Short mmCIF file of the C-alpha atoms (twelve columns), coordinates in Angstrom:
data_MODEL
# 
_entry.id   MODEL 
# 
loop_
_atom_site.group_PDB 
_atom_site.id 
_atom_site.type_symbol 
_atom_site.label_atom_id 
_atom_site.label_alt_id 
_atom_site.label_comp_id 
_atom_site.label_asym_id 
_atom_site.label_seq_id 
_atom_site.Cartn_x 
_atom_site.Cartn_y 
_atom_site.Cartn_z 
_atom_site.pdbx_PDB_model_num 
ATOM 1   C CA . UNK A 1   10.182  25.388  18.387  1 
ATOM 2   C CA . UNK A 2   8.693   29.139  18.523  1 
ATOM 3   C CA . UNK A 3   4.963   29.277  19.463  1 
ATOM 4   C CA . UNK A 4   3.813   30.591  16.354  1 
ATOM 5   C CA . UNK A 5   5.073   27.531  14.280  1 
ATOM 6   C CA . UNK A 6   3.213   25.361  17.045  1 
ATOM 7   C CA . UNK A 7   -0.083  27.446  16.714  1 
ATOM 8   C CA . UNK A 8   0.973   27.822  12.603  1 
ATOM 9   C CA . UNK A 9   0.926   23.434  12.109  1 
ATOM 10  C CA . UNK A 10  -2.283  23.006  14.899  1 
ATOM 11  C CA . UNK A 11  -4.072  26.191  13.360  1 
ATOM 12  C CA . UNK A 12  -7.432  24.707  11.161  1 
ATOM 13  C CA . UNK A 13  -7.396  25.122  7.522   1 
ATOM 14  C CA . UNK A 14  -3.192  25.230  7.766   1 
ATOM 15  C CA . UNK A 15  -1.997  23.061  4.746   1 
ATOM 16  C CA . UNK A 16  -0.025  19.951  6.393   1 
ATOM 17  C CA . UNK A 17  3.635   19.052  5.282   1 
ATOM 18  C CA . UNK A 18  6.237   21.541  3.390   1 
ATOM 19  C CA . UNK A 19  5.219   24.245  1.081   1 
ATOM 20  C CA . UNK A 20  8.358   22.893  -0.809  1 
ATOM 21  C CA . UNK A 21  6.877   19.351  -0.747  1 
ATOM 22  C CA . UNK A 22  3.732   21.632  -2.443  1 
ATOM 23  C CA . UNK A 23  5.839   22.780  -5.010  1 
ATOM 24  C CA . UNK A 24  7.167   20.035  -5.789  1 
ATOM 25  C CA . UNK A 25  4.312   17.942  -5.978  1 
ATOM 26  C CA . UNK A 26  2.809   20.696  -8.215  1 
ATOM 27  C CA . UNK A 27  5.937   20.133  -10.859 1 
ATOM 28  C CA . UNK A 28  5.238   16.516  -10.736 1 
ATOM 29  C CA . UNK A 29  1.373   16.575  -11.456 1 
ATOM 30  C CA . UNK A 30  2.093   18.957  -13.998 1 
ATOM 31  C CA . UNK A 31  4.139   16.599  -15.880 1 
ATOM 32  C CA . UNK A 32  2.178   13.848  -15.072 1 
ATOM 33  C CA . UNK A 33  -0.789  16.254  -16.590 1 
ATOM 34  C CA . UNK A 34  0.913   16.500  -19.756 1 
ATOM 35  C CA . UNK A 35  1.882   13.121  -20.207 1 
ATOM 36  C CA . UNK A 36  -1.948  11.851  -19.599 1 
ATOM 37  C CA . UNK A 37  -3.134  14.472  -21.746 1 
ATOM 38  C CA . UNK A 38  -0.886  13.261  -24.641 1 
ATOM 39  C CA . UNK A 39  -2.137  10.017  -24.006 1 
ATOM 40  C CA . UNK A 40  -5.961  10.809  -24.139 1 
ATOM 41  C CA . UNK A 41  -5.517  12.794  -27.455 1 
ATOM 42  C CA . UNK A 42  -3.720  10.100  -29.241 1 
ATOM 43  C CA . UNK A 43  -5.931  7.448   -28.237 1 
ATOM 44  C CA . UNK A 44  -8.631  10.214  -30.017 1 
ATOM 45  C CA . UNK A 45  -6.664  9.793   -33.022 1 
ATOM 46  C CA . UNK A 46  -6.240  6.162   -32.698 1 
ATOM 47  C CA . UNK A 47  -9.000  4.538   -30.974 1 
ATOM 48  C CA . UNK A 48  -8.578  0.701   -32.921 1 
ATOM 49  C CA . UNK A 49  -5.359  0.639   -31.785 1 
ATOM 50  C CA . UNK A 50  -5.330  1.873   -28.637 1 
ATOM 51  C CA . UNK A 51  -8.135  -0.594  -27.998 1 
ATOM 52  C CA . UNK A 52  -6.889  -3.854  -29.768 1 
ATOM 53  C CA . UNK A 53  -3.483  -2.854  -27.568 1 
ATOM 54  C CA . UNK A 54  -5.349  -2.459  -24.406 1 
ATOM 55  C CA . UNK A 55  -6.412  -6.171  -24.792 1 
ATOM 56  C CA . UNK A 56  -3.482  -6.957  -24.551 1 
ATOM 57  C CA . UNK A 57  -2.718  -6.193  -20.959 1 
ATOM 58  C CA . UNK A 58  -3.578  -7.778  -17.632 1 
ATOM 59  C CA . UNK A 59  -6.469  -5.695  -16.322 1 
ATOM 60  C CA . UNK A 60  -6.598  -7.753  -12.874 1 
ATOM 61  C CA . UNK A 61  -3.163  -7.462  -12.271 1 
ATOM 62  C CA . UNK A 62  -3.678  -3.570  -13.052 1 
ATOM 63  C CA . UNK A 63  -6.550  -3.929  -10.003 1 
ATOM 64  C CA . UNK A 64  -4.353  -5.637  -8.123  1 
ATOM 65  C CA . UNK A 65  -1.595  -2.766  -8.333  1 
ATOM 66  C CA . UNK A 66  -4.415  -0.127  -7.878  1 
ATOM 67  C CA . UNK A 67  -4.651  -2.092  -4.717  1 
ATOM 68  C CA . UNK A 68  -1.970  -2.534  -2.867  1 
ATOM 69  C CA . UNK A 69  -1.178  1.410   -3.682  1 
ATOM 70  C CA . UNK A 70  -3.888  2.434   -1.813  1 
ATOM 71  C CA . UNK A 71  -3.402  0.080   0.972   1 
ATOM 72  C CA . UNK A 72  0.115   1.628   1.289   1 
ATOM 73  C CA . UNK A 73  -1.043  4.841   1.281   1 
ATOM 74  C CA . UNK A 74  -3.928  4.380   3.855   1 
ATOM 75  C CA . UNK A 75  -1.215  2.440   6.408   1 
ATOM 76  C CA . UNK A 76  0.834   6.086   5.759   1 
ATOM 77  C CA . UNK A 77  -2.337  7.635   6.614   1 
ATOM 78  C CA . UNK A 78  -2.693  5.709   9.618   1 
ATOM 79  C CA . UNK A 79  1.104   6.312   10.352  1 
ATOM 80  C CA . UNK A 80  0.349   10.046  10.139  1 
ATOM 81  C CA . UNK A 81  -2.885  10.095  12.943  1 
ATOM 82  C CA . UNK A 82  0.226   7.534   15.217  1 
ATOM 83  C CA . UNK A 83  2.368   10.120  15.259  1 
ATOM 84  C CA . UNK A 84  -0.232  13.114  16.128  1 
ATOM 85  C CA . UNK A 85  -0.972  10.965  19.244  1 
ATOM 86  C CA . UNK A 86  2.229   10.880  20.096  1 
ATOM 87  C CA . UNK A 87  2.733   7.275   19.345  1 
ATOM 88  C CA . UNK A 88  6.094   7.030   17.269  1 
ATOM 89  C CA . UNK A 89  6.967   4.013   17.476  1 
ATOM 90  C CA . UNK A 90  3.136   2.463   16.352  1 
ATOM 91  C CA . UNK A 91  3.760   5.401   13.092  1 
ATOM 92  C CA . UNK A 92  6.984   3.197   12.446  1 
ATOM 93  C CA . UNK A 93  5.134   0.072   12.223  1 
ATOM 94  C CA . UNK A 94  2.285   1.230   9.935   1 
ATOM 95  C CA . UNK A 95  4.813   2.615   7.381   1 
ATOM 96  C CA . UNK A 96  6.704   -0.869  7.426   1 
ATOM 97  C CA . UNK A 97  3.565   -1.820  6.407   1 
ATOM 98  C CA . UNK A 98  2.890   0.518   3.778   1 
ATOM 99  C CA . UNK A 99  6.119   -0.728  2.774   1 
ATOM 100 C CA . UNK A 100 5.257   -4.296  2.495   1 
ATOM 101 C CA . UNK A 101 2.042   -2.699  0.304   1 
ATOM 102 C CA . UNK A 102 4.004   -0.895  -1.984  1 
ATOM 103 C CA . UNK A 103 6.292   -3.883  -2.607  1 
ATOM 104 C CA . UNK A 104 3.503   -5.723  -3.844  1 
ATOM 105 C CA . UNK A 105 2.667   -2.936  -6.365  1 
ATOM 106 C CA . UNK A 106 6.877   -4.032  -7.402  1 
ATOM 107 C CA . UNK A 107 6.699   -7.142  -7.779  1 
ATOM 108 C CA . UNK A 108 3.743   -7.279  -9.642  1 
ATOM 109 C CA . UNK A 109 4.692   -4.594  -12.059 1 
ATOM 110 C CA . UNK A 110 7.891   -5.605  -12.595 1 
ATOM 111 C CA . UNK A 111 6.357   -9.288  -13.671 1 
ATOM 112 C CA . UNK A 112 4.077   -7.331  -16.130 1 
ATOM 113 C CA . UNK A 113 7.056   -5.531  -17.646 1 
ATOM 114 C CA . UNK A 114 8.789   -8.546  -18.285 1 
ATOM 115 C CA . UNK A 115 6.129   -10.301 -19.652 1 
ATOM 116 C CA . UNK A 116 5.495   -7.703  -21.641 1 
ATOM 117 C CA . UNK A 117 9.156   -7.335  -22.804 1 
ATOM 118 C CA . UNK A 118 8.748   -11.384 -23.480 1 
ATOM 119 C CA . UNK A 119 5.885   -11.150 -25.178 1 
ATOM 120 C CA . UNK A 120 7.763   -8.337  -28.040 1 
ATOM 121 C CA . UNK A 121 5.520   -5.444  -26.474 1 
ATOM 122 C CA . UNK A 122 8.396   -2.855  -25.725 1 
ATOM 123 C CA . UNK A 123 8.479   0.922   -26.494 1 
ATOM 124 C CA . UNK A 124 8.403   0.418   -30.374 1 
ATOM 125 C CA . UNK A 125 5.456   -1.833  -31.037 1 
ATOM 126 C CA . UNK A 126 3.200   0.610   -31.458 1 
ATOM 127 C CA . UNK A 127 2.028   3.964   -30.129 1 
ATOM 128 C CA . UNK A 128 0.187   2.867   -27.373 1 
ATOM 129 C CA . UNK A 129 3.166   0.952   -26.001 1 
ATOM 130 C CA . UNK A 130 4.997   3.956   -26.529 1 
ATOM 131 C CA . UNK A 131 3.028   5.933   -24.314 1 
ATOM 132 C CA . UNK A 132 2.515   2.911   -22.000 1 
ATOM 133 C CA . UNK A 133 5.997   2.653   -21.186 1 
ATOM 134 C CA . UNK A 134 6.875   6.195   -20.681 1 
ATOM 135 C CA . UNK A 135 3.372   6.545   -18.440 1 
ATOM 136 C CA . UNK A 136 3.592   3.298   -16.365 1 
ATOM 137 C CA . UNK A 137 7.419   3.611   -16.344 1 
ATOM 138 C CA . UNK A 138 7.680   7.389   -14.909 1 
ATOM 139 C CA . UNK A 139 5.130   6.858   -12.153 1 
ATOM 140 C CA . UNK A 140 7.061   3.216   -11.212 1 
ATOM 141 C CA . UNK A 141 10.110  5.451   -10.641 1 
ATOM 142 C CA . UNK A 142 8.254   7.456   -8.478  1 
ATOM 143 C CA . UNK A 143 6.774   5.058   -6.577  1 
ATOM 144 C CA . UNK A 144 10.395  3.701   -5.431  1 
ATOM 145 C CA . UNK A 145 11.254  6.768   -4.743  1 
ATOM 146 C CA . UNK A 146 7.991   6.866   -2.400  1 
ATOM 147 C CA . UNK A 147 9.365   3.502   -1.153  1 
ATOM 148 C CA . UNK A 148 12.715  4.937   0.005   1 
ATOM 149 C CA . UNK A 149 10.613  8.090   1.748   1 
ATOM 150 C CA . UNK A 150 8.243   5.709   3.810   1 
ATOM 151 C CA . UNK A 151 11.567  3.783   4.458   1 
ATOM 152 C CA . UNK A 152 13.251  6.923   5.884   1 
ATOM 153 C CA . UNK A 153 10.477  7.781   7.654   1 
ATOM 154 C CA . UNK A 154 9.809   4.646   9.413   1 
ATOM 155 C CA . UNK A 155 13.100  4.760   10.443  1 
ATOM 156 C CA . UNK A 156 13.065  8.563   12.447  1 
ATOM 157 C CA . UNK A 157 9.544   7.632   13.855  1 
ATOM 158 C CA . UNK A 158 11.303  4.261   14.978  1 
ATOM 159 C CA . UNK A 159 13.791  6.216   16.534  1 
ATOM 160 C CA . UNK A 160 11.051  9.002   18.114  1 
ATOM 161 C CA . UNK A 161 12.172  12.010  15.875  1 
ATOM 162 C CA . UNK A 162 8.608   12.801  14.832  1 
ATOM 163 C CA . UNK A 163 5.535   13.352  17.518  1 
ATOM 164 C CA . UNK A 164 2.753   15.609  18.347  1 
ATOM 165 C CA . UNK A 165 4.137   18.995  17.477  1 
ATOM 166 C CA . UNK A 166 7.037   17.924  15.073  1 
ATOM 167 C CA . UNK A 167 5.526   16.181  12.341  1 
ATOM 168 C CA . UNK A 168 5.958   18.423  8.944   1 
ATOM 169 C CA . UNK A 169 8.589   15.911  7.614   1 
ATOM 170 C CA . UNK A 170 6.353   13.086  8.253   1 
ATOM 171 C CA . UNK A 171 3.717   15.010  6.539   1 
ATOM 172 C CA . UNK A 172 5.509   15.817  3.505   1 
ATOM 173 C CA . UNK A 173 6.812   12.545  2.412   1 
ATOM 174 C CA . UNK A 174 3.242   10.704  3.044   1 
ATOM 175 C CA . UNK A 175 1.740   13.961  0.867   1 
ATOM 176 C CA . UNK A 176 4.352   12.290  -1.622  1 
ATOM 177 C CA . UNK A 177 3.044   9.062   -1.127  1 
ATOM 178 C CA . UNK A 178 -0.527  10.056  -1.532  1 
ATOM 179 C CA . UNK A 179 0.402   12.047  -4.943  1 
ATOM 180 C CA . UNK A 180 2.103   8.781   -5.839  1 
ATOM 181 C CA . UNK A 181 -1.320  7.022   -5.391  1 
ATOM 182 C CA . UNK A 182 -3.332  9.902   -6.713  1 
ATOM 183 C CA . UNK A 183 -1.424  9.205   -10.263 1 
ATOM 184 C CA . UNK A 184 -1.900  5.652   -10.695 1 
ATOM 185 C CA . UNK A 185 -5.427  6.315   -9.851  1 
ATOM 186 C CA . UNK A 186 -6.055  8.244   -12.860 1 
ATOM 187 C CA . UNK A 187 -3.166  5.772   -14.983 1 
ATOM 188 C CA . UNK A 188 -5.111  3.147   -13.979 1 
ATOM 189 C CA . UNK A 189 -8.814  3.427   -15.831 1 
ATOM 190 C CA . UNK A 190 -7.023  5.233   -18.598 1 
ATOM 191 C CA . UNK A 191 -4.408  2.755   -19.826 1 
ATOM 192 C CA . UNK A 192 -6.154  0.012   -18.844 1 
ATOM 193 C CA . UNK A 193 -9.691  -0.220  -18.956 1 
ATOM 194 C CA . UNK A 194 -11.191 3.068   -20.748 1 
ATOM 195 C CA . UNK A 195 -11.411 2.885   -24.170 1 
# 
């Protein structure tokens, strides 16, 4: 590694990760933007029945999502400082765990789908369902695909492939994690709690 792109990730100010991963994550809050926003405005239109629908979900388990998304991403976090002390193998461990967290935020939203789906509350009973599936649904793809990132990168810090001075890959994908927790953040008060 030159020692400009050792000053360049160690200089203050420097933005951590990818400029790609930037990009990228960009695209995806933009979508995510527009999708929200779409949301918002009909619930403007339709406030009854965006309300009378929002009774109808869990709000606790919505918490309990909220949760164990944040926990993931502060075990990344904690991954991320492992690895800047040169501890690779401790970063592998804390993004098993964030692992563990995420899987929580599965399970528990896959039950809610289902009951949903048992309950007759799919895509077409109404507009707010609509927009809940395509909303909730979107972001759950993203979070497995968070899920396989932390996986991969547990698996190269296991193996010692990230430390002190070679950490931009580790970077990016827990940047991906945290824009991953950054969206249900804002899903969560607005599909299940504002009105």
């Amino acid at each position: 590694m030159s020692t400009s792109a050792e000053s360049r990730r160690v200089a203050p100010g420097h933005l951590p990760g990818d400029l790609a991963m930037w990009f990228f994550i960009l695209a995806e809050l933009s979508v995510f933007a527009i999708l929200i926003l779409a949301f918002a405005v009909t619930q403007a239109l339709k406030p009854q029945l965006f309300g009378e629908s929002r009774l109808l979900l869990n709000t606790s388990t919505g918490l309990a999502m909220t949760l164990s998304l944040l926990t993931a991403g502060l075990f990344a976090a904690l991954a991320q400082e492992q690895v800047k002390r040169s501890r690779s193998r401790h970063g592998a461990v804390y993004l098993l765990a964030a692992l563990l967290a995420a899987s929580v935020y599965v399970v528990l939203k896959i039950t809610e789908y289902r009951h949903l789906l048992a309950s007759g509350l799919g895509m077409e009973h109404n507009t707010f369902f609509t927009l809940y599936w395509i909303l909730t649904g979107f972001h759950f793809l993203h979070v497995l695909l968070g899920m396989v990132i932390l996986g991969w990168l547990a698996e190269r810090c296991r193996r010692g492939l990230y430390n002190a001075a070679n950490r931009s890959g580790l970077e990016s994908g827990v940047l991906y994690w945290h824009m991953v927790d950054l969206i249900w953040v804002l899903l969560f008060p607005l599909v299940y709690v504002l009105n």
